[in-house]
Short mmCIF file of N, CA and C in Angstrom, two decimals:
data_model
loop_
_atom_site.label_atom_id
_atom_site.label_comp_id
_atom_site.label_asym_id
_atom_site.label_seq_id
_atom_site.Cartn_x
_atom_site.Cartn_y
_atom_site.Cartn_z
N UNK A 1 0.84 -1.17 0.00
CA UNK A 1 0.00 0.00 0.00
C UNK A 1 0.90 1.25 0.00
N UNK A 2 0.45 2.37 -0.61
CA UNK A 2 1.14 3.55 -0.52
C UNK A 2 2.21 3.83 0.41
N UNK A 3 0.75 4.35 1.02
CA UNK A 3 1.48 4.83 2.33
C UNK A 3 2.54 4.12 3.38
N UNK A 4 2.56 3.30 3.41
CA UNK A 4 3.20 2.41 4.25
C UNK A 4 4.56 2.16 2.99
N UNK A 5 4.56 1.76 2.14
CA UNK A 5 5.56 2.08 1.33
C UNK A 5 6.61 3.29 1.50
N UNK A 6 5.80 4.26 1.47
CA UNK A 6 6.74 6.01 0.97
C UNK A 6 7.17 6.11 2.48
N UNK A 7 6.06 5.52 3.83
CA UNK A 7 6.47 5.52 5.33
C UNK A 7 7.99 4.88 5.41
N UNK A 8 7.89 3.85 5.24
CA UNK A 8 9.01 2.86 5.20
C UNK A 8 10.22 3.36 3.99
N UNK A 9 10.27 4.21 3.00
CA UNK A 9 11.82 4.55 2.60
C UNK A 9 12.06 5.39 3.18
N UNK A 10 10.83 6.56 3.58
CA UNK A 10 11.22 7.68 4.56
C UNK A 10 11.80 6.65 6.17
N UNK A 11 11.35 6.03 6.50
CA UNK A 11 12.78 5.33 8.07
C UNK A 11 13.94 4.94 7.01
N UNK A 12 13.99 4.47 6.01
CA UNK A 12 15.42 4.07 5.91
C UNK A 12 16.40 5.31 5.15
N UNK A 13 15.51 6.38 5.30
CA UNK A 13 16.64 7.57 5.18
C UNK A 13 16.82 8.54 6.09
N UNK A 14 15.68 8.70 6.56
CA UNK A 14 15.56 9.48 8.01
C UNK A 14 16.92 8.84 8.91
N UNK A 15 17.12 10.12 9.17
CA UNK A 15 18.34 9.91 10.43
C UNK A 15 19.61 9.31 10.11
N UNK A 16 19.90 9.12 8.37
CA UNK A 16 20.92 8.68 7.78
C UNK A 16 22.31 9.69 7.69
N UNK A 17 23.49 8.73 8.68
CA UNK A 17 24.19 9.75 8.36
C UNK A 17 24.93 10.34 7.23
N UNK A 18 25.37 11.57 7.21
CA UNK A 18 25.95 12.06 5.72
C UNK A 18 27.89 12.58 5.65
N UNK A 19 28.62 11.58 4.76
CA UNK A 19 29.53 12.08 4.80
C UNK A 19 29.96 13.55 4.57
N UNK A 20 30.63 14.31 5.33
CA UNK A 20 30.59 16.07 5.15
C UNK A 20 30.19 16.21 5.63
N UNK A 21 28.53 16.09 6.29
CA UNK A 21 28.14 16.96 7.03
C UNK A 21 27.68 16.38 8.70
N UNK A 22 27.62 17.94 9.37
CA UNK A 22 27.70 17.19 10.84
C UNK A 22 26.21 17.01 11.31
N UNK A 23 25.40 17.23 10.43
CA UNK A 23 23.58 16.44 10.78
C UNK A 23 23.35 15.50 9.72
N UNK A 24 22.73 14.49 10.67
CA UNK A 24 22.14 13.22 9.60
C UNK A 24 21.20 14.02 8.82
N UNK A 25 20.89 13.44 7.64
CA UNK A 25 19.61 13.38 6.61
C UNK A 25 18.49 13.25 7.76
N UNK A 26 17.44 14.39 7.34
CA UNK A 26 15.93 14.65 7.76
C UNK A 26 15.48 14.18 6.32
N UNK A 27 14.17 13.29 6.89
CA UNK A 27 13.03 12.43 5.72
C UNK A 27 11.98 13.00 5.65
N UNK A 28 11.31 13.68 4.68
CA UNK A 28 9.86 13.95 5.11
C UNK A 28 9.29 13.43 4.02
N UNK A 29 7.60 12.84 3.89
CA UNK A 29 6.96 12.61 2.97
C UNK A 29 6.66 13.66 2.09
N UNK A 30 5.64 14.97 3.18
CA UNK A 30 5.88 16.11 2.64
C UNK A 30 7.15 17.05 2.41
N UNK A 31 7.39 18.12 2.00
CA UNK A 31 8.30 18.44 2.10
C UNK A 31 8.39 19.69 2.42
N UNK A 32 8.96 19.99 3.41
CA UNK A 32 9.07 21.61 4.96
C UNK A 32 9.22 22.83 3.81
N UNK A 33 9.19 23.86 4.26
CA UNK A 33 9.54 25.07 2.97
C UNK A 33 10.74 25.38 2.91
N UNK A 34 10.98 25.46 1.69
CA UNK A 34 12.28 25.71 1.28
C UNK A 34 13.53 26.82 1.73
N UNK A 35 13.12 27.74 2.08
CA UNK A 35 14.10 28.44 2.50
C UNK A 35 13.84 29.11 4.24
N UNK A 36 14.50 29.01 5.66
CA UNK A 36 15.87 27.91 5.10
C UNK A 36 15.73 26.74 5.43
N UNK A 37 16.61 25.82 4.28
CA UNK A 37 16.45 24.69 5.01
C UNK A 37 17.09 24.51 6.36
N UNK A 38 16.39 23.04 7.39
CA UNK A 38 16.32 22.82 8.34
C UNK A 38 17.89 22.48 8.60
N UNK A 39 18.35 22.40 10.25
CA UNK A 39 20.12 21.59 10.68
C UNK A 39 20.95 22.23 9.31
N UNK A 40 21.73 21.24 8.93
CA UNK A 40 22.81 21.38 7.76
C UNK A 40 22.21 21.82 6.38
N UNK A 41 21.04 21.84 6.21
CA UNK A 41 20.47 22.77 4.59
C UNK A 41 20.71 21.71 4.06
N UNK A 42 20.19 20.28 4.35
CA UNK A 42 19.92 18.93 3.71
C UNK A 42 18.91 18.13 3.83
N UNK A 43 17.34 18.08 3.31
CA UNK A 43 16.80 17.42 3.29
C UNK A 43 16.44 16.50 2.08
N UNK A 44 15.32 15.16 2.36
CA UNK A 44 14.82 14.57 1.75
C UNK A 44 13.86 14.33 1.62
N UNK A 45 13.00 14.16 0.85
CA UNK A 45 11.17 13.97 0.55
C UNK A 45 11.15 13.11 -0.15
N UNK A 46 10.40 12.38 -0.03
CA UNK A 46 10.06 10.53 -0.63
C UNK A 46 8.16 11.01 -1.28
N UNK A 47 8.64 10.33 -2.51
CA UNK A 47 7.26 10.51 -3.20
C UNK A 47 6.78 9.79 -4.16
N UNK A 48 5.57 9.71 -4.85
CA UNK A 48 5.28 8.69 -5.76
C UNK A 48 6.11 9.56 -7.00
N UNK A 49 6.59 8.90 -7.91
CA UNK A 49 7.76 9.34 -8.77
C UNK A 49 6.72 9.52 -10.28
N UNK A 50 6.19 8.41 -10.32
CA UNK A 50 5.53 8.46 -11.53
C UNK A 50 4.46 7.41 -11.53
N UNK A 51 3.50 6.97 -12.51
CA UNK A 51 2.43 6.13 -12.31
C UNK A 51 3.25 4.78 -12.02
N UNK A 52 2.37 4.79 -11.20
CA UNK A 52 2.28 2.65 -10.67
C UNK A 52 1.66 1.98 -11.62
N UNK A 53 2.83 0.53 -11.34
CA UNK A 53 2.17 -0.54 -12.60
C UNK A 53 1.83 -1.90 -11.62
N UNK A 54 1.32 -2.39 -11.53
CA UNK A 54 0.85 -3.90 -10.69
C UNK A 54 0.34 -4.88 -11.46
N UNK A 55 0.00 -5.91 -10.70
CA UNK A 55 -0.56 -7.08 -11.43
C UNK A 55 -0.81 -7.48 -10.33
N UNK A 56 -2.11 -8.28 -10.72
CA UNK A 56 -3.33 -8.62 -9.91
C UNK A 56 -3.86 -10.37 -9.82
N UNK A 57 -3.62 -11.51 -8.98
CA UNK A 57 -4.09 -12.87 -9.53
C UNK A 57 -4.97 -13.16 -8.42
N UNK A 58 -6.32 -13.69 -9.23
CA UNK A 58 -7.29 -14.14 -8.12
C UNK A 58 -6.76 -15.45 -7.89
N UNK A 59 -7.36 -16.39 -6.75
CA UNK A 59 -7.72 -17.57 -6.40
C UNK A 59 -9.11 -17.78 -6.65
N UNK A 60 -9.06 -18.97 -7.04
CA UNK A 60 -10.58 -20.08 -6.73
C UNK A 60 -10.81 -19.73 -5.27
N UNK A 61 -12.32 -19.76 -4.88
CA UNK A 61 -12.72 -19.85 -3.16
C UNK A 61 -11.51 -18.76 -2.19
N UNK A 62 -11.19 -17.60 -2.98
CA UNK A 62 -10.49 -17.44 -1.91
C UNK A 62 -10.31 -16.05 -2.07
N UNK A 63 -9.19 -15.37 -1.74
CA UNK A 63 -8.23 -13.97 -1.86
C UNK A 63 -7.41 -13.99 -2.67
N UNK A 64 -7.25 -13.34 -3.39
CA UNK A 64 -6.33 -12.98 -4.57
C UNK A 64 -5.15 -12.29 -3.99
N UNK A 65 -3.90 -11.98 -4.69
CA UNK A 65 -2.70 -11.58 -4.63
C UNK A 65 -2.35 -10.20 -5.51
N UNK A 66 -1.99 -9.02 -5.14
CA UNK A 66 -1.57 -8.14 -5.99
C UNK A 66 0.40 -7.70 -5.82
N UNK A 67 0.24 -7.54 -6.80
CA UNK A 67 2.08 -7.06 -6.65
C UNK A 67 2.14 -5.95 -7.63
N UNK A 68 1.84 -4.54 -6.78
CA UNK A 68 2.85 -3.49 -7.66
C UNK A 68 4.05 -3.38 -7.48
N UNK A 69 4.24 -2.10 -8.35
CA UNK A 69 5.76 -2.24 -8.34
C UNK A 69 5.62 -0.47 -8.65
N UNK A 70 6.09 0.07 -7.22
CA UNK A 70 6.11 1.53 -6.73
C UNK A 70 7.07 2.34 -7.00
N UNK A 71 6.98 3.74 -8.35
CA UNK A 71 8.64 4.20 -8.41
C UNK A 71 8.17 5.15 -7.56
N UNK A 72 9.00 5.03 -6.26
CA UNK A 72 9.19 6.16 -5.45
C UNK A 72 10.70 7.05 -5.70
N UNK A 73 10.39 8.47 -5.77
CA UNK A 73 11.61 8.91 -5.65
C UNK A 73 11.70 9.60 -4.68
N UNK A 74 12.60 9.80 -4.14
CA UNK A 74 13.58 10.47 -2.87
C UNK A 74 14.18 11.65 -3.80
N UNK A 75 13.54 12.65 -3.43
CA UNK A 75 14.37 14.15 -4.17
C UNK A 75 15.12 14.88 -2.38
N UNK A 76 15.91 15.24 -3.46
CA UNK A 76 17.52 15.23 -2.37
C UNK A 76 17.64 17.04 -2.57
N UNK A 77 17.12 17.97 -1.52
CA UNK A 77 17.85 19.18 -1.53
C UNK A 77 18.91 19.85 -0.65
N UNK A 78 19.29 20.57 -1.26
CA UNK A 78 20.75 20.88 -0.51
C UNK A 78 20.99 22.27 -0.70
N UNK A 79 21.47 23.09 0.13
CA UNK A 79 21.75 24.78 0.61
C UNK A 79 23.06 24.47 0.74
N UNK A 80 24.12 25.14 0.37
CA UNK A 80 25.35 25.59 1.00
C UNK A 80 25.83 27.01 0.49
N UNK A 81 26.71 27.43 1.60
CA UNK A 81 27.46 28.71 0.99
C UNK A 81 28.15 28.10 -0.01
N UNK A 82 28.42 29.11 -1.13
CA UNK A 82 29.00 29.08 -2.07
C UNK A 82 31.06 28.65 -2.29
N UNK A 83 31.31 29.07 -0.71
CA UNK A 83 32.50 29.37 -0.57
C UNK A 83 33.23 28.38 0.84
N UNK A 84 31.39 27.48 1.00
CA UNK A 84 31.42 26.62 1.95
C UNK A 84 33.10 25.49 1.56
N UNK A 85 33.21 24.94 2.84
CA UNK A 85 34.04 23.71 2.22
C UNK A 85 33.50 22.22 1.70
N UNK A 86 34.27 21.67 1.02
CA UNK A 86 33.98 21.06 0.07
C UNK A 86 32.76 21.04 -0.53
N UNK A 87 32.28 22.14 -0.73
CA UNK A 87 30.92 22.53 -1.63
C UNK A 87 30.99 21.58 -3.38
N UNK A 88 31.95 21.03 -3.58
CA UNK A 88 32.40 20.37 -5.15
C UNK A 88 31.52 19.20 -4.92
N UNK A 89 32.15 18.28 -3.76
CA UNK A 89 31.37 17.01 -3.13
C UNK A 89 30.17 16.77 -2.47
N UNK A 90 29.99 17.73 -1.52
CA UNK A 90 28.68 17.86 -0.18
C UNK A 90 27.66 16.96 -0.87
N UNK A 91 27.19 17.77 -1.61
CA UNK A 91 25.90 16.81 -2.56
C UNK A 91 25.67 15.95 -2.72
N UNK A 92 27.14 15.66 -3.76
CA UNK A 92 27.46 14.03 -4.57
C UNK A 92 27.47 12.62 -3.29
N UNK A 93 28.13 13.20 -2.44
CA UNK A 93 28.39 12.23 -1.17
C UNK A 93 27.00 11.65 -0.59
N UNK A 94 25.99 12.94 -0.51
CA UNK A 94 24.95 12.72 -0.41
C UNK A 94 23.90 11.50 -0.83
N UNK A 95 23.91 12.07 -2.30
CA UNK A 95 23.44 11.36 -2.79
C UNK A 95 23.91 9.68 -3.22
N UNK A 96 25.35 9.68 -3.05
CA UNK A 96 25.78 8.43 -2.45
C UNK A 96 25.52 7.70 -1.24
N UNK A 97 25.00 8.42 -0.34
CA UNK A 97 24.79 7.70 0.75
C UNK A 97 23.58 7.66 0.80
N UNK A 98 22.38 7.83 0.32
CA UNK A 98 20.67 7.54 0.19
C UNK A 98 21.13 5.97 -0.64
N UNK A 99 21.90 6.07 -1.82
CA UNK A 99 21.74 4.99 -2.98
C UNK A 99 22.24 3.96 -2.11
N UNK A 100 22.87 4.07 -1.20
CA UNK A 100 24.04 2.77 -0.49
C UNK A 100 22.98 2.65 0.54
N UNK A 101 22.12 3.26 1.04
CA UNK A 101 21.54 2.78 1.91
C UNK A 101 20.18 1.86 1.38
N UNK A 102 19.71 2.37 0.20
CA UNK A 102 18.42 1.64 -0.23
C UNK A 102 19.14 0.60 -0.94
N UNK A 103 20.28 0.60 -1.45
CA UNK A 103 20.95 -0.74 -1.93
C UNK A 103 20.58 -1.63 -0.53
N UNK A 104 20.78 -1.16 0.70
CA UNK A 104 21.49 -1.86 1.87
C UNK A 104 20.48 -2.28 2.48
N UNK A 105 19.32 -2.28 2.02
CA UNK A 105 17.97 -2.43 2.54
C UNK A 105 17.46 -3.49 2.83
N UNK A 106 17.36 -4.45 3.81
CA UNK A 106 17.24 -5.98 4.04
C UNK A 106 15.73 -6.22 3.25
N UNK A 107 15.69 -7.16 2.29
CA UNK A 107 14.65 -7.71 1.77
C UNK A 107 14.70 -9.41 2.09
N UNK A 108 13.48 -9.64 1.60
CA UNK A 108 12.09 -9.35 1.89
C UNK A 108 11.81 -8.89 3.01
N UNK A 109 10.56 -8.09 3.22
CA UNK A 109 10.57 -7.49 4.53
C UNK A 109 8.94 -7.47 4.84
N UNK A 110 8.60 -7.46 5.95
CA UNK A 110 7.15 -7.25 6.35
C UNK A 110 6.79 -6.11 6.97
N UNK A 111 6.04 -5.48 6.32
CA UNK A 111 5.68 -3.80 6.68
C UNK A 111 4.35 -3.90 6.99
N UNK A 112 3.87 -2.89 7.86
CA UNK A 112 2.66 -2.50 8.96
C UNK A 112 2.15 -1.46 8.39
N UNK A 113 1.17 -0.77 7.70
CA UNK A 113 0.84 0.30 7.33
C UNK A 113 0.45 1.05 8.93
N UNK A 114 0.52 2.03 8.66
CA UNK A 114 0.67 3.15 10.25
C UNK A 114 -0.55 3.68 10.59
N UNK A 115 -1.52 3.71 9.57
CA UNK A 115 -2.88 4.37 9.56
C UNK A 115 -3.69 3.31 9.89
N UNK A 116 -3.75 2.19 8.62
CA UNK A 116 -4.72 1.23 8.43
C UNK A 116 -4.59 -0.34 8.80
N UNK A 117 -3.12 -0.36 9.56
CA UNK A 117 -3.10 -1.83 9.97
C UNK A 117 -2.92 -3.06 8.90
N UNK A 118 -3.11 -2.79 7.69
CA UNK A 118 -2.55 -3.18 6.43
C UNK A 118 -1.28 -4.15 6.84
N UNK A 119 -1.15 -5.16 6.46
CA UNK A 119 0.36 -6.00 6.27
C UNK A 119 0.73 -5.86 4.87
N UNK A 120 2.04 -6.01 4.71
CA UNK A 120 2.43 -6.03 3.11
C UNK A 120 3.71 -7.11 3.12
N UNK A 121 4.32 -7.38 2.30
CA UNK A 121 5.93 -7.84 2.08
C UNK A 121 6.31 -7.11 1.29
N UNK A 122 7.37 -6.37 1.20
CA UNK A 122 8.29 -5.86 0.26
C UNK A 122 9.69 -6.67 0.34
N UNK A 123 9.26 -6.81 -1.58
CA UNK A 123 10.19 -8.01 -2.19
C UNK A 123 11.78 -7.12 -3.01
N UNK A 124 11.47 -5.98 -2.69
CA UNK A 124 12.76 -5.62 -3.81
C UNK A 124 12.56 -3.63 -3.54
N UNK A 125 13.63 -3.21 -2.95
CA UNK A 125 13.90 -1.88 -3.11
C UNK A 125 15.46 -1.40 -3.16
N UNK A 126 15.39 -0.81 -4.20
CA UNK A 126 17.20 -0.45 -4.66
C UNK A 126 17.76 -1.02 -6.47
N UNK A 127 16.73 -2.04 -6.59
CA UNK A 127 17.24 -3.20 -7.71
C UNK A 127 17.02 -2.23 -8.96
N UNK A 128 15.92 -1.69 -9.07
CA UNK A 128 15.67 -0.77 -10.29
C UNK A 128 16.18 0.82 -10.09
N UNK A 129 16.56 1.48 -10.38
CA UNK A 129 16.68 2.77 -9.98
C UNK A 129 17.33 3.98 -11.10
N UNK A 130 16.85 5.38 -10.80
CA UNK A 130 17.84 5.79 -11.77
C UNK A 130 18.13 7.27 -10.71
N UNK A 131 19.38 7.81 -11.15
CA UNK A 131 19.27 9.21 -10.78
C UNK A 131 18.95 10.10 -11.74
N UNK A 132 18.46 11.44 -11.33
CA UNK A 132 18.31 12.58 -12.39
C UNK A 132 18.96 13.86 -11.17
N UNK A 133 19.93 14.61 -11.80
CA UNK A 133 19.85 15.60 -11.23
C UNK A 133 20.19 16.90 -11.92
N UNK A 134 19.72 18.17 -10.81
CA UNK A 134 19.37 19.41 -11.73
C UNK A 134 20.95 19.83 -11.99
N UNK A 135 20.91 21.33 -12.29
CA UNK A 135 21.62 22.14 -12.27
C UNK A 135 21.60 23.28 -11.17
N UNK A 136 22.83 23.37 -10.42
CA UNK A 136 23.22 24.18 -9.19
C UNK A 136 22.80 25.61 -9.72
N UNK A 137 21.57 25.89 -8.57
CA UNK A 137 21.55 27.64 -8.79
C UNK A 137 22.01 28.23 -7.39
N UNK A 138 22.00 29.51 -7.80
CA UNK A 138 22.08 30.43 -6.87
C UNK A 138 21.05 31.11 -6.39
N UNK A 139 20.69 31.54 -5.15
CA UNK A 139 19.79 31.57 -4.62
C UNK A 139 19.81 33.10 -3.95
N UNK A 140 18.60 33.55 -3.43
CA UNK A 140 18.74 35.02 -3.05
C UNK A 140 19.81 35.64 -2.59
N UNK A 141 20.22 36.63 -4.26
CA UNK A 141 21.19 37.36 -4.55
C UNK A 141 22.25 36.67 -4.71
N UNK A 142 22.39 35.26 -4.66
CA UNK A 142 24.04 34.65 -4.84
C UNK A 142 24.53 33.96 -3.56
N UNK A 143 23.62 34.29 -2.67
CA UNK A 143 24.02 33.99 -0.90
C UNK A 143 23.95 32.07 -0.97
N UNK A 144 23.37 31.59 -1.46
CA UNK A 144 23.44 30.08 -1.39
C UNK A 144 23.65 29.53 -2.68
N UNK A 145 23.96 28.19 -2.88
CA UNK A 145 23.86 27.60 -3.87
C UNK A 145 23.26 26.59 -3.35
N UNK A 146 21.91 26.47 -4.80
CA UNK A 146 20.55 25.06 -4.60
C UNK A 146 21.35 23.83 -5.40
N UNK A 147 21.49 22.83 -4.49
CA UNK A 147 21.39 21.10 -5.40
C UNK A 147 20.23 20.85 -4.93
N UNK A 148 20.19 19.72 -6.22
CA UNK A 148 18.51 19.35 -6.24
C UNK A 148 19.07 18.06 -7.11
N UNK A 149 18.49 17.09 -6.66
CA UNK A 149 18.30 15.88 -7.09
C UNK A 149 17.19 14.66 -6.84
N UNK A 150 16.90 13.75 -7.51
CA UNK A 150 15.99 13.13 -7.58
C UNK A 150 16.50 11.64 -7.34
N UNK A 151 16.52 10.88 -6.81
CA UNK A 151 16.45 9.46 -7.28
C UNK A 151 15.21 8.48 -7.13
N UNK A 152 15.33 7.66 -8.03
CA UNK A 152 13.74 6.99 -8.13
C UNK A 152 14.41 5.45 -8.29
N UNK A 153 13.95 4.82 -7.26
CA UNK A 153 13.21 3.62 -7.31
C UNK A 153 13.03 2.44 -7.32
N UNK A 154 12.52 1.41 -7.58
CA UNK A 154 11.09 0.93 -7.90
C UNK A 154 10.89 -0.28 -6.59
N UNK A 155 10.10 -0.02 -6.13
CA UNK A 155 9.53 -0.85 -4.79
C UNK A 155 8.73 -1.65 -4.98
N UNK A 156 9.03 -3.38 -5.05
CA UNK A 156 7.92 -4.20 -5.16
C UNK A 156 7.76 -4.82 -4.17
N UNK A 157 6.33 -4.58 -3.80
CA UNK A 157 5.68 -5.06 -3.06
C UNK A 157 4.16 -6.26 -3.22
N UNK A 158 4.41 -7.00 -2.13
CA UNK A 158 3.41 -8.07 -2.60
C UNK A 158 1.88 -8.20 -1.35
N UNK A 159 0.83 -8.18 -1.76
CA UNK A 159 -0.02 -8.09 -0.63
C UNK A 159 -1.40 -8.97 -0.94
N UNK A 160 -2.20 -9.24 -0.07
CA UNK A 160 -3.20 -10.16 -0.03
C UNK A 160 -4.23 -9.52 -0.41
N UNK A 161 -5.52 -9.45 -1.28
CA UNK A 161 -6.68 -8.70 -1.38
C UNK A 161 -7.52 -9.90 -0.76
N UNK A 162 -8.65 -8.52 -1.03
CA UNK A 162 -9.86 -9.48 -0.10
C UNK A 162 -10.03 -9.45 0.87
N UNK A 163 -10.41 -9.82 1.76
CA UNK A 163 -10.65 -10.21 3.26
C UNK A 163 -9.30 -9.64 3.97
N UNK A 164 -8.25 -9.94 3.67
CA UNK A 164 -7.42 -9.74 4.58
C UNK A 164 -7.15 -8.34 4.47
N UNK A 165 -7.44 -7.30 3.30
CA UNK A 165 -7.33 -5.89 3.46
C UNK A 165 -7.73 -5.12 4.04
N UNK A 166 -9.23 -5.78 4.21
CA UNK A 166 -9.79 -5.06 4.99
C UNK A 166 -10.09 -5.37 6.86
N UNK A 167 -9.09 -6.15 7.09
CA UNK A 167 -8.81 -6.28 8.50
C UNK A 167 -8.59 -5.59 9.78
N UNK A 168 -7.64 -4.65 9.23
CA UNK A 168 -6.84 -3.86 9.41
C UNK A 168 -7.64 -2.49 9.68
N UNK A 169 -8.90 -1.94 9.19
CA UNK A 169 -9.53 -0.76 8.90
C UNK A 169 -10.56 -0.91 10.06
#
């Protein structure tokens, strides 16, 4: 399910530490307002990336099985002075250490949705993925420089329909 999905990459980046800098990575689903950013001027927001694709198999006499397959992306922003140190790397390191951690992600796993009591298994996060990232601006009057990056994905997850979905509610 969604939510319990985008819940669960937001813990495995939340509170991640970051080479360079002296505050771990902050996770939010939503994402806080931009200027300024929060601790070290490094956050992350986890989101649905683009449309979901699934597949769906009933049983005879019974509950059927669905398995999407969720591109969530984790967009990666970043504040530094311009004249900060190692302002070349800060970012890049960054964004090395989100990818090493969702590589690092123990699968299969059994997840709790937080709202609805929902069970799920997630079979695969890290395996598909791509980065995209922007171009460094400068920010009111020249005082900061914005990174901005994206990485996406794809989270498969496997869950029970039927009866057992609605357990939980």
């Amino acid at each position: 399910m969604l939510n319990s999905v985008l819940q669960h990459v937001k813990g495995i980046i939340d509170g991640l530490p970051v080479p360079l800098q002296s505050d771990p990575l902050t996770a939010h689903v939503v994402p806080p307002p931009m200027e300024p950013l929060p601790g070290n001027g490094a956050i992350a927001y986890i989101t649905l990336a683009s449309r979901m694709q699934g597949k769906r198999q009933t049983m005879p006499r019974g509950a059927g099985f669905t398995r999407p397959e969720w591109p969530v992306g984790v967009t990666l922003d970043f504040e530094t002075l311009p004249a900060g140190p190692n302002v070349e790397q800060a970012f890049y390191v960054m964004a090395d250490a989100v990818l090493a951690a969702l590589w690092a992600a123990a699968m299969p796993v059994m997840i709790t949705d937080p709202a609805t009591g929902i069970q799920s298994q997630l079979l695969a996060i890290g395996e598909d993925y791509s980065v995209q990232l922007a171009h460094v601006v400068s920010t009111a009057q020249g005082r900061l420089y914005l990174f901005r990056g994206q990485i996406v994905t794809t989270v498969r997850e496997a869950t029970q329909t039927g009866a057992a979905m609605t357990a939980g509610a």
